[in-house]
């Protein structure tokens, strides 16, 4: 009985322990960000503050157009007024009109073509002291038309076209900025990998140095080496430990940079997932092959040529309404009133239907700026807009015209440098192996062996440095030519 009880208790404790362990592992796993290309790109696309800011900039441009178009939507208007005074009339047959009540409701719409149309219903009642009261009930139609600055909507149509082009530019810029940010995150990831490769190589070097130190201590114990050789080996290990610690510190700083780029992982531990550097070597080799195969500028790989085309159209539309900034305003207006008039509102409404009366009003409104302030402002606006257009155009033209050919040249030089550096590492490896053999045969000193080994190990690390330069050159190219087959935003 007791044996069965203890057995059941043991099983319950075991099950509970396993559940706790599983829960702890799950919590720990949730707090780890596994660093690989797929994870950082997904995180950047879906949980990045930078991407949200890029979207916000695009929406701000879209809002400018939407807000301007608000002026051309129909509006329902209503107005209610009541007036009363205790004035006294000076002439018996000129009574004080009080109180006066007025109510108006209607709709108005401004049109892009430069005119506006309004339809209103008005009810008004007046009391003429002891002479009684009357009431008006009338329907009014109002029409206005710009006859100069915005004749047939030339000004408003230009503004709408300009804002549409600005929205198109913002959309393209959003796509460019998104790709650039993903490249920035990917660049940081590759920096971490290359630094991690340097750590692994440095640790292998350290292990080699430790073997040499043990051998040197054995030689010293056997009396075939002096104490300075032992100290030299120990110093070599200490120096290498410092190098490794510096690389580990650099890794933490790179992690910090990545957390700043991706705030959503700021509270997580970063763990580098398994990777194969050769896959990335092949990845960038394919990109180099595509870049090098285009002798002329591959405009299908960039969006900056589209930016230049739309920028020119936008600039021309902007000039259209800037040039008439200081022009006079001339407006034609007219109104037609169909009304009934009687002693009460009810009778006035009946007169509107049975015995209506009409009134007309028409006229011109003119507004001419005096002085030269608006002209000065227009001239300044024209110069500023022209300078902004030319600066943006020249900047983008330089990017797409010079960067492609320059990148091909730079990458070709760097590839040759990589080739010679690999050859150098191979030669130094052979020298190091021969030196180690000579050292074991007591034909060279430990100092000579260390010098040859250091040259070889530094050459390996130099290969990583050149690889980093090549990668950065390619990524800089992809920042300009964001529509390559390897675009990160398409993945």
CSV table of C-alpha atoms in Angstrom, one decimal:
chain,number,residue,atom,x,y,z
A,1,UNK,CA,0.0,0.0,0.0
A,2,UNK,CA,2.7,2.5,1.0
A,3,UNK,CA,4.8,1.4,-2.0
A,4,UNK,CA,1.9,2.2,-4.4
A,5,UNK,CA,1.3,5.5,-2.7
A,6,UNK,CA,4.9,6.6,-3.0
A,7,UNK,CA,5.0,5.4,-6.6
A,8,UNK,CA,1.9,7.6,-7.5
A,9,UNK,CA,3.4,10.5,-5.7
A,10,UNK,CA,6.7,10.2,-7.5
A,11,UNK,CA,4.8,10.1,-10.9
A,12,UNK,CA,2.8,13.2,-10.0
A,13,UNK,CA,6.0,15.0,-9.0
A,14,UNK,CA,7.7,13.9,-12.2
A,15,UNK,CA,4.8,15.1,-14.4
A,16,UNK,CA,4.7,18.4,-12.6
A,17,UNK,CA,8.4,18.9,-13.0
A,18,UNK,CA,8.2,18.1,-16.7
A,19,UNK,CA,5.4,20.6,-17.1
A,20,UNK,CA,7.3,23.3,-15.3
A,21,UNK,CA,10.4,22.6,-17.3
A,22,UNK,CA,8.4,22.7,-20.5
A,23,UNK,CA,6.8,26.0,-19.5
A,24,UNK,CA,10.2,27.5,-18.6
A,25,UNK,CA,11.7,26.4,-21.9
A,26,UNK,CA,8.7,28.0,-23.7
A,27,UNK,CA,9.2,31.3,-21.9
A,28,UNK,CA,12.9,31.2,-22.5
A,29,UNK,CA,12.3,30.4,-26.2
A,30,UNK,CA,9.9,33.3,-26.5
A,31,UNK,CA,12.6,35.7,-25.1
A,32,UNK,CA,15.1,34.6,-27.7
A,33,UNK,CA,15.4,36.2,-31.2
A,34,UNK,CA,17.0,33.7,-33.6
A,35,UNK,CA,19.1,35.7,-35.9
A,36,UNK,CA,18.8,34.7,-39.6
A,37,UNK,CA,18.0,36.5,-42.8
A,38,UNK,CA,14.4,35.4,-42.9
A,39,UNK,CA,13.6,36.5,-39.3
A,40,UNK,CA,15.2,39.9,-39.6
A,41,UNK,CA,13.5,40.7,-42.9
A,42,UNK,CA,10.1,39.6,-41.5
A,43,UNK,CA,10.7,41.6,-38.3
A,44,UNK,CA,11.7,44.6,-40.3
A,45,UNK,CA,8.6,44.4,-42.6
A,46,UNK,CA,6.0,43.7,-39.9
A,47,UNK,CA,7.2,45.2,-36.6
A,48,UNK,CA,9.5,48.0,-37.4
A,49,UNK,CA,9.1,51.6,-36.3
A,50,UNK,CA,11.1,52.8,-39.4
A,51,UNK,CA,8.6,51.1,-41.8
A,52,UNK,CA,5.7,52.8,-40.0
A,53,UNK,CA,7.5,56.2,-40.3
A,54,UNK,CA,7.9,55.5,-44.0
A,55,UNK,CA,4.2,54.8,-44.3
A,56,UNK,CA,3.4,57.9,-42.4
A,57,UNK,CA,5.4,60.1,-44.8
A,58,UNK,CA,3.5,58.6,-47.7
A,59,UNK,CA,0.1,59.1,-46.1
A,60,UNK,CA,1.0,62.7,-45.3
A,61,UNK,CA,1.5,63.4,-49.0
A,62,UNK,CA,-1.7,61.6,-49.8
A,63,UNK,CA,-3.5,63.7,-47.2
A,64,UNK,CA,-2.4,66.9,-48.9
A,65,UNK,CA,-4.3,65.9,-52.0
A,66,UNK,CA,-7.3,64.7,-50.0
A,67,UNK,CA,-7.5,68.0,-48.0
A,68,UNK,CA,-7.4,70.1,-51.2
A,69,UNK,CA,-10.2,68.0,-52.8
A,70,UNK,CA,-12.3,68.7,-49.7
A,71,UNK,CA,-12.9,72.2,-51.2
A,72,UNK,CA,-14.9,70.6,-54.1
A,73,UNK,CA,-17.2,68.4,-52.2
A,74,UNK,CA,-20.9,69.5,-51.6
A,75,UNK,CA,-21.6,71.2,-48.3
A,76,UNK,CA,-24.9,71.4,-46.5
A,77,UNK,CA,-25.3,74.8,-44.9
A,78,UNK,CA,-27.8,76.1,-42.4
A,79,UNK,CA,-28.2,79.5,-40.7
A,80,UNK,CA,-30.6,80.7,-38.0
A,81,UNK,CA,-30.7,84.3,-36.8
A,82,UNK,CA,-32.9,86.4,-34.5
A,83,UNK,CA,-32.7,90.2,-34.1
A,84,UNK,CA,-34.6,92.4,-31.7
A,85,UNK,CA,-34.1,96.0,-30.6
A,86,UNK,CA,-35.8,98.6,-28.4
A,87,UNK,CA,-35.1,101.5,-30.7
A,88,UNK,CA,-37.9,104.1,-31.2
A,89,UNK,CA,-38.9,105.5,-34.6
A,90,UNK,CA,-38.3,109.2,-35.3
A,91,UNK,CA,-40.9,109.4,-38.0
A,92,UNK,CA,-44.3,107.9,-37.6
A,93,UNK,CA,-44.4,106.2,-41.0
A,94,UNK,CA,-40.9,104.8,-40.7
A,95,UNK,CA,-41.3,102.1,-38.1
A,96,UNK,CA,-38.5,100.2,-36.4
A,97,UNK,CA,-38.3,96.7,-37.8
A,98,UNK,CA,-38.0,94.4,-34.8
A,99,UNK,CA,-37.9,91.6,-34.2
A,100,UNK,CA,-36.5,89.8,-37.3
A,101,UNK,CA,-36.2,86.1,-37.5
A,102,UNK,CA,-34.4,84.3,-40.3
A,103,UNK,CA,-33.7,80.7,-41.1
A,104,UNK,CA,-31.8,79.4,-44.1
A,105,UNK,CA,-30.9,75.9,-45.3
A,106,UNK,CA,-29.2,74.8,-48.5
A,107,UNK,CA,-26.3,73.2,-50.3
A,108,UNK,CA,-23.3,74.6,-52.1
A,109,UNK,CA,-20.6,73.0,-54.3
A,110,UNK,CA,-17.4,74.4,-55.7
A,111,UNK,CA,-16.3,72.9,-59.0
A,112,UNK,CA,-12.8,72.3,-60.2
A,113,UNK,CA,-13.6,74.2,-63.4
A,114,UNK,CA,-13.7,77.4,-61.5
A,115,UNK,CA,-17.3,78.1,-60.7
A,116,UNK,CA,-19.6,77.4,-57.7
A,117,UNK,CA,-23.3,76.7,-57.4
A,118,UNK,CA,-25.6,77.0,-54.4
A,119,UNK,CA,-29.3,76.3,-53.8
A,120,UNK,CA,-30.9,77.6,-50.6
A,121,UNK,CA,-34.4,77.9,-49.0
A,122,UNK,CA,-34.9,81.0,-46.8
A,123,UNK,CA,-37.7,81.8,-44.3
A,124,UNK,CA,-37.8,85.3,-42.9
A,125,UNK,CA,-40.3,87.1,-40.7
A,126,UNK,CA,-40.4,90.8,-39.8
A,127,UNK,CA,-42.5,92.9,-37.5
A,128,UNK,CA,-43.0,96.6,-38.3
A,129,UNK,CA,-44.1,97.9,-34.9
A,130,UNK,CA,-47.8,98.8,-34.9
A,131,UNK,CA,-48.1,98.3,-38.7
A,132,UNK,CA,-48.1,94.6,-38.4
A,133,UNK,CA,-45.7,92.0,-39.8
A,134,UNK,CA,-44.9,90.2,-43.0
A,135,UNK,CA,-43.0,87.0,-44.0
A,136,UNK,CA,-40.9,85.9,-46.9
A,137,UNK,CA,-40.4,82.3,-48.1
A,138,UNK,CA,-38.0,82.1,-51.1
A,139,UNK,CA,-35.8,79.7,-52.9
A,140,UNK,CA,-32.4,81.1,-54.0
A,141,UNK,CA,-30.0,79.9,-56.7
A,142,UNK,CA,-26.5,81.4,-56.5
A,143,UNK,CA,-23.8,81.1,-59.2
A,144,UNK,CA,-20.2,82.4,-59.2
A,145,UNK,CA,-17.5,82.0,-61.8
A,146,UNK,CA,-13.8,83.0,-61.8
A,147,UNK,CA,-13.0,85.1,-64.9
A,148,UNK,CA,-9.3,85.5,-64.7
A,149,UNK,CA,-6.9,83.7,-62.3
A,150,UNK,CA,-8.8,80.4,-62.2
A,151,UNK,CA,-10.7,80.7,-65.5
A,152,UNK,CA,-12.1,77.3,-66.5
A,153,UNK,CA,-10.3,75.9,-63.5
A,154,UNK,CA,-6.8,76.3,-64.9
A,155,UNK,CA,-5.4,77.0,-61.4
A,156,UNK,CA,-7.3,74.4,-59.4
A,157,UNK,CA,-6.7,71.7,-62.1
A,158,UNK,CA,-2.9,72.4,-62.0
A,159,UNK,CA,-2.9,72.1,-58.2
A,160,UNK,CA,-4.8,68.8,-58.4
A,161,UNK,CA,-2.4,67.5,-61.0
A,162,UNK,CA,0.6,68.7,-58.9
A,163,UNK,CA,-0.7,67.0,-55.8
A,164,UNK,CA,-1.4,63.8,-57.7
A,165,UNK,CA,2.2,63.8,-59.0
A,166,UNK,CA,3.4,64.5,-55.5
A,167,UNK,CA,1.4,61.5,-54.3
A,168,UNK,CA,3.0,59.3,-57.0
A,169,UNK,CA,6.5,60.5,-56.0
A,170,UNK,CA,5.7,59.7,-52.4
A,171,UNK,CA,4.6,56.2,-53.3
A,172,UNK,CA,7.8,55.6,-55.2
A,173,UNK,CA,9.8,57.1,-52.4
A,174,UNK,CA,8.0,54.8,-50.0
A,175,UNK,CA,9.0,51.7,-52.0
A,176,UNK,CA,12.6,53.0,-52.3
A,177,UNK,CA,12.9,53.8,-48.5
A,178,UNK,CA,11.4,50.4,-47.6
A,179,UNK,CA,14.0,48.6,-49.7
A,180,UNK,CA,16.8,50.8,-48.3
A,181,UNK,CA,15.8,50.1,-44.8
A,182,UNK,CA,15.6,46.3,-45.4
A,183,UNK,CA,19.1,46.5,-46.9
A,184,UNK,CA,20.3,48.5,-43.9
A,185,UNK,CA,19.0,45.7,-41.6
A,186,UNK,CA,20.5,43.0,-43.8
A,187,UNK,CA,23.8,44.8,-43.9
A,188,UNK,CA,23.9,44.8,-40.1
A,189,UNK,CA,23.1,41.1,-40.1
A,190,UNK,CA,26.0,40.4,-42.4
A,191,UNK,CA,28.3,42.5,-40.3
A,192,UNK,CA,27.4,40.3,-37.4
A,193,UNK,CA,28.1,37.1,-39.4
A,194,UNK,CA,31.5,38.4,-40.6
A,195,UNK,CA,32.4,39.4,-37.1
A,196,UNK,CA,31.3,36.0,-35.9
A,197,UNK,CA,33.5,34.4,-38.5
A,198,UNK,CA,36.4,36.5,-37.2
A,199,UNK,CA,35.6,35.2,-33.7
A,200,UNK,CA,35.6,31.6,-34.8
A,201,UNK,CA,38.9,32.0,-36.7
A,202,UNK,CA,40.4,33.9,-33.7
A,203,UNK,CA,39.4,31.0,-31.4
A,204,UNK,CA,41.0,28.5,-33.7
A,205,UNK,CA,44.1,30.6,-33.6
A,206,UNK,CA,43.9,30.7,-29.8
A,207,UNK,CA,43.6,26.9,-29.6
A,208,UNK,CA,46.7,26.5,-31.8
A,209,UNK,CA,48.6,28.9,-29.6
A,210,UNK,CA,47.6,26.9,-26.5
A,211,UNK,CA,49.0,23.7,-28.1
A,212,UNK,CA,52.2,25.5,-28.8
A,213,UNK,CA,52.4,26.8,-25.2
A,214,UNK,CA,52.0,23.3,-23.8
A,215,UNK,CA,54.7,22.1,-26.2
A,216,UNK,CA,57.0,24.9,-25.2
A,217,UNK,CA,56.5,24.2,-21.5
A,218,UNK,CA,57.3,20.6,-22.2
A,219,UNK,CA,60.5,21.6,-24.0
A,220,UNK,CA,61.4,24.0,-21.2
A,221,UNK,CA,60.9,21.1,-18.7
A,222,UNK,CA,63.1,18.9,-20.8
A,223,UNK,CA,65.8,21.7,-21.0
A,224,UNK,CA,65.6,22.3,-24.7
A,225,UNK,CA,63.9,25.7,-24.5
A,226,UNK,CA,64.5,28.7,-22.2
A,227,UNK,CA,62.0,30.6,-20.1
A,228,UNK,CA,61.7,33.5,-22.6
A,229,UNK,CA,60.3,31.2,-25.2
A,230,UNK,CA,57.7,30.0,-22.7
A,231,UNK,CA,56.8,33.6,-21.8
A,232,UNK,CA,56.6,34.5,-25.5
A,233,UNK,CA,54.1,31.7,-26.1
A,234,UNK,CA,52.1,32.9,-23.0
A,235,UNK,CA,52.2,36.5,-24.3
A,236,UNK,CA,50.9,35.3,-27.6
A,237,UNK,CA,47.9,33.6,-25.9
A,238,UNK,CA,47.2,36.8,-23.9
A,239,UNK,CA,47.3,38.9,-27.0
A,240,UNK,CA,44.9,36.6,-28.8
A,241,UNK,CA,42.5,36.6,-25.8
A,242,UNK,CA,42.4,40.4,-26.0
A,243,UNK,CA,41.6,40.2,-29.7
A,244,UNK,CA,38.8,37.8,-29.1
A,245,UNK,CA,37.3,39.9,-26.3
A,246,UNK,CA,37.5,43.0,-28.6
A,247,UNK,CA,35.6,41.0,-31.3
A,248,UNK,CA,33.0,39.9,-28.7
A,249,UNK,CA,32.6,43.5,-27.6
A,250,UNK,CA,32.1,44.5,-31.2
A,251,UNK,CA,29.5,41.8,-31.5
A,252,UNK,CA,27.5,43.2,-28.6
A,253,UNK,CA,27.7,46.7,-30.2
A,254,UNK,CA,26.4,45.3,-33.5
A,255,UNK,CA,23.6,43.6,-31.5
A,256,UNK,CA,22.8,47.0,-30.0
A,257,UNK,CA,22.7,48.6,-33.5
A,258,UNK,CA,20.3,45.8,-34.6
A,259,UNK,CA,18.1,46.4,-31.6
A,260,UNK,CA,18.0,50.1,-32.5
A,261,UNK,CA,16.9,49.3,-36.0
A,262,UNK,CA,14.4,46.7,-34.8
A,263,UNK,CA,13.0,48.0,-31.4
A,264,UNK,CA,10.6,45.0,-31.3
A,265,UNK,CA,13.6,42.8,-30.4
A,266,UNK,CA,15.1,45.2,-27.9
A,267,UNK,CA,14.1,43.1,-24.9
A,268,UNK,CA,15.1,39.7,-26.4
A,269,UNK,CA,18.3,37.8,-26.3
A,270,UNK,CA,19.9,37.5,-29.7
A,271,UNK,CA,21.1,34.1,-30.8
A,272,UNK,CA,22.8,33.6,-34.1
A,273,UNK,CA,21.2,30.7,-36.0
A,274,UNK,CA,23.2,28.2,-38.0
A,275,UNK,CA,24.4,29.6,-41.3
A,276,UNK,CA,26.7,28.7,-44.2
A,277,UNK,CA,28.8,31.6,-45.3
A,278,UNK,CA,29.4,29.9,-48.7
A,279,UNK,CA,25.7,30.4,-49.5
A,280,UNK,CA,26.1,34.1,-49.0
A,281,UNK,CA,29.3,34.0,-51.1
A,282,UNK,CA,27.3,32.4,-53.9
A,283,UNK,CA,24.4,34.8,-53.4
A,284,UNK,CA,26.6,37.9,-53.9
A,285,UNK,CA,28.5,36.2,-56.7
A,286,UNK,CA,25.2,35.9,-58.6
A,287,UNK,CA,24.4,39.6,-57.9
A,288,UNK,CA,27.9,40.6,-59.2
A,289,UNK,CA,27.3,38.5,-62.3
A,290,UNK,CA,24.0,40.3,-63.0
A,291,UNK,CA,25.5,43.8,-62.4
A,292,UNK,CA,28.5,43.0,-64.6
A,293,UNK,CA,26.4,41.7,-67.5
A,294,UNK,CA,24.8,45.2,-67.9
A,295,UNK,CA,27.2,47.4,-69.7
A,296,UNK,CA,24.7,50.2,-69.9
A,297,UNK,CA,22.6,51.6,-67.0
A,298,UNK,CA,19.9,49.0,-66.2
A,299,UNK,CA,17.0,51.4,-65.8
A,300,UNK,CA,14.6,48.5,-65.2
A,301,UNK,CA,16.5,47.9,-61.9
A,302,UNK,CA,15.9,51.4,-60.5
A,303,UNK,CA,12.9,53.6,-59.7
A,304,UNK,CA,14.9,56.8,-59.8
A,305,UNK,CA,14.3,57.3,-63.6
A,306,UNK,CA,10.5,57.2,-62.8
A,307,UNK,CA,11.1,59.8,-60.1
A,308,UNK,CA,12.8,62.1,-62.5
A,309,UNK,CA,10.0,61.8,-65.1
A,310,UNK,CA,7.3,62.5,-62.5
A,311,UNK,CA,9.3,65.2,-60.8
A,312,UNK,CA,9.5,67.1,-64.1
A,313,UNK,CA,5.7,66.9,-64.6
A,314,UNK,CA,5.1,67.9,-61.0
A,315,UNK,CA,7.4,70.9,-61.5
A,316,UNK,CA,5.6,72.1,-64.6
A,317,UNK,CA,2.2,72.0,-62.9
A,318,UNK,CA,3.6,73.8,-59.9
A,319,UNK,CA,4.9,76.6,-62.2
A,320,UNK,CA,1.4,76.9,-63.7
A,321,UNK,CA,-0.2,78.1,-60.4
A,322,UNK,CA,2.9,79.9,-59.1
A,323,UNK,CA,3.1,82.1,-62.1
A,324,UNK,CA,-0.3,83.6,-61.5
A,325,UNK,CA,0.2,84.0,-57.8
A,326,UNK,CA,0.2,87.8,-58.0
A,327,UNK,CA,-2.6,88.1,-60.7
A,328,UNK,CA,-5.8,90.0,-60.1
A,329,UNK,CA,-9.0,88.2,-59.0
A,330,UNK,CA,-12.0,88.8,-61.2
A,331,UNK,CA,-15.3,87.0,-60.3
A,332,UNK,CA,-18.7,87.0,-61.9
A,333,UNK,CA,-21.6,86.4,-59.5
A,334,UNK,CA,-25.4,86.1,-59.9
A,335,UNK,CA,-28.4,85.0,-57.9
A,336,UNK,CA,-32.0,84.2,-58.7
A,337,UNK,CA,-34.7,84.4,-56.0
A,338,UNK,CA,-38.2,82.8,-56.4
A,339,UNK,CA,-40.3,83.9,-53.4
A,340,UNK,CA,-43.6,84.4,-51.8
A,341,UNK,CA,-44.5,87.3,-49.6
A,342,UNK,CA,-47.4,87.6,-47.2
A,343,UNK,CA,-48.3,88.4,-43.6
A,344,UNK,CA,-47.4,85.0,-42.2
A,345,UNK,CA,-45.0,82.2,-43.0
A,346,UNK,CA,-47.8,79.9,-44.0
A,347,UNK,CA,-49.3,82.4,-46.4
A,348,UNK,CA,-45.9,83.3,-47.7
A,349,UNK,CA,-45.3,79.6,-48.5
A,350,UNK,CA,-48.7,79.5,-50.3
A,351,UNK,CA,-47.8,82.6,-52.3
A,352,UNK,CA,-44.5,80.8,-53.3
A,353,UNK,CA,-46.6,78.1,-54.9
A,354,UNK,CA,-49.6,80.1,-56.2
A,355,UNK,CA,-48.5,83.7,-56.7
A,356,UNK,CA,-44.6,83.7,-56.8
A,357,UNK,CA,-42.4,86.6,-57.4
A,358,UNK,CA,-38.8,86.7,-58.6
A,359,UNK,CA,-35.8,88.9,-58.2
A,360,UNK,CA,-32.4,88.9,-59.9
A,361,UNK,CA,-28.9,90.0,-59.0
A,362,UNK,CA,-25.7,90.0,-61.0
A,363,UNK,CA,-22.4,91.6,-60.8
A,364,UNK,CA,-18.6,91.5,-60.8
A,365,UNK,CA,-16.1,91.4,-58.0
A,366,UNK,CA,-12.5,92.7,-58.6
A,367,UNK,CA,-9.5,92.4,-56.4
A,368,UNK,CA,-6.2,93.9,-57.5
A,369,UNK,CA,-3.1,93.6,-55.4
A,370,UNK,CA,-1.4,97.0,-54.9
A,371,UNK,CA,2.4,97.3,-54.4
A,372,UNK,CA,5.0,94.7,-55.3
A,373,UNK,CA,5.0,92.4,-52.2
A,374,UNK,CA,3.1,89.6,-53.9
A,375,UNK,CA,5.3,89.9,-57.0
A,376,UNK,CA,8.4,89.6,-54.8
A,377,UNK,CA,6.9,86.5,-53.1
A,378,UNK,CA,6.1,85.0,-56.5
A,379,UNK,CA,9.7,85.5,-57.8
A,380,UNK,CA,11.1,84.0,-54.6
A,381,UNK,CA,8.8,81.0,-54.9
A,382,UNK,CA,9.7,80.5,-58.6
A,383,UNK,CA,13.5,80.5,-57.8
A,384,UNK,CA,13.1,78.2,-54.8
A,385,UNK,CA,10.9,75.7,-56.7
A,386,UNK,CA,13.4,75.7,-59.7
A,387,UNK,CA,16.4,75.2,-57.4
A,388,UNK,CA,14.6,72.3,-55.6
A,389,UNK,CA,13.7,70.7,-58.9
A,390,UNK,CA,17.2,71.0,-60.4
A,391,UNK,CA,18.9,69.8,-57.2
A,392,UNK,CA,16.7,66.7,-57.0
A,393,UNK,CA,17.0,66.0,-60.7
A,394,UNK,CA,20.8,66.2,-60.8
A,395,UNK,CA,21.1,64.2,-57.6
A,396,UNK,CA,19.0,61.3,-59.0
A,397,UNK,CA,20.6,61.5,-62.4
A,398,UNK,CA,24.0,61.2,-60.8
A,399,UNK,CA,22.9,58.2,-58.9
A,400,UNK,CA,21.6,56.2,-61.8
A,401,UNK,CA,24.2,57.4,-64.4
A,402,UNK,CA,27.4,57.2,-62.6
A,403,UNK,CA,26.8,54.6,-59.8
A,404,UNK,CA,26.3,51.6,-62.1
A,405,UNK,CA,29.6,52.0,-64.1
A,406,UNK,CA,31.5,53.0,-61.0
A,407,UNK,CA,30.2,50.0,-59.1
A,408,UNK,CA,31.2,47.7,-61.9
A,409,UNK,CA,34.7,49.1,-61.8
A,410,UNK,CA,35.0,49.0,-58.0
A,411,UNK,CA,33.7,45.5,-57.7
A,412,UNK,CA,36.1,44.3,-60.4
A,413,UNK,CA,39.0,45.8,-58.5
A,414,UNK,CA,37.8,44.3,-55.2
A,415,UNK,CA,37.4,40.8,-56.8
A,416,UNK,CA,40.9,40.9,-58.0
A,417,UNK,CA,42.0,41.9,-54.5
A,418,UNK,CA,40.1,38.9,-53.1
A,419,UNK,CA,41.8,36.6,-55.5
A,420,UNK,CA,45.3,37.8,-54.6
A,421,UNK,CA,44.5,37.7,-50.9
A,422,UNK,CA,43.3,34.1,-51.2
A,423,UNK,CA,46.5,33.3,-53.0
A,424,UNK,CA,48.5,35.1,-50.3
A,425,UNK,CA,46.7,33.1,-47.6
A,426,UNK,CA,47.5,29.9,-49.4
A,427,UNK,CA,51.1,30.7,-49.7
A,428,UNK,CA,51.4,31.8,-46.1
A,429,UNK,CA,49.6,28.6,-44.9
A,430,UNK,CA,52.2,26.6,-46.7
A,431,UNK,CA,55.0,28.7,-45.1
A,432,UNK,CA,53.4,28.3,-41.7
A,433,UNK,CA,53.2,24.5,-42.1
A,434,UNK,CA,56.8,24.4,-43.2
A,435,UNK,CA,57.9,26.6,-40.3
A,436,UNK,CA,56.1,24.4,-37.9
A,437,UNK,CA,57.9,21.4,-39.3
A,438,UNK,CA,61.3,23.2,-39.1
A,439,UNK,CA,60.5,24.3,-35.5
A,440,UNK,CA,59.8,20.7,-34.5
A,441,UNK,CA,63.2,19.8,-36.1
A,442,UNK,CA,64.8,22.6,-34.1
A,443,UNK,CA,65.8,24.4,-37.3
A,444,UNK,CA,64.1,27.7,-36.4
A,445,UNK,CA,63.2,29.5,-33.2
A,446,UNK,CA,59.8,29.9,-31.7
A,447,UNK,CA,60.0,33.6,-32.6
A,448,UNK,CA,60.3,32.8,-36.3
A,449,UNK,CA,57.4,30.3,-36.1
A,450,UNK,CA,55.2,32.9,-34.4
A,451,UNK,CA,56.0,35.5,-37.0
A,452,UNK,CA,55.1,33.1,-39.8
A,453,UNK,CA,51.9,32.0,-38.1
A,454,UNK,CA,50.8,35.6,-37.4
A,455,UNK,CA,51.2,36.5,-41.0
A,456,UNK,CA,49.0,33.6,-42.1
A,457,UNK,CA,46.4,34.3,-39.5
A,458,UNK,CA,46.3,38.0,-40.3
A,459,UNK,CA,45.9,37.1,-44.0
A,460,UNK,CA,42.9,35.0,-43.2
A,461,UNK,CA,41.3,37.9,-41.3
A,462,UNK,CA,42.2,40.2,-44.1
A,463,UNK,CA,40.1,38.0,-46.4
A,464,UNK,CA,37.1,38.7,-44.2
A,465,UNK,CA,37.8,42.5,-44.3
A,466,UNK,CA,37.9,42.5,-48.1
A,467,UNK,CA,34.8,40.3,-48.3
A,468,UNK,CA,33.0,42.9,-46.1
A,469,UNK,CA,34.1,45.7,-48.4
A,470,UNK,CA,32.8,43.8,-51.4
A,471,UNK,CA,29.4,43.1,-49.7
A,472,UNK,CA,29.0,46.7,-48.7
A,473,UNK,CA,29.8,47.8,-52.3
A,474,UNK,CA,27.1,45.5,-53.6
A,475,UNK,CA,24.6,46.6,-51.0
A,476,UNK,CA,25.3,50.3,-51.8
A,477,UNK,CA,24.5,49.4,-55.5
A,478,UNK,CA,21.3,47.8,-54.4
A,479,UNK,CA,20.3,50.9,-52.5
A,480,UNK,CA,20.2,52.8,-55.8
A,481,UNK,CA,19.0,49.9,-58.0
A,482,UNK,CA,16.3,48.6,-55.7
A,483,UNK,CA,14.4,46.6,-58.3
A,484,UNK,CA,17.1,43.9,-58.9
A,485,UNK,CA,16.0,40.3,-58.9
A,486,UNK,CA,17.4,40.1,-55.4
A,487,UNK,CA,15.3,42.9,-53.9
A,488,UNK,CA,14.7,42.1,-50.3
A,489,UNK,CA,11.2,43.6,-50.3
A,490,UNK,CA,10.1,41.1,-52.9
A,491,UNK,CA,11.1,38.1,-50.7
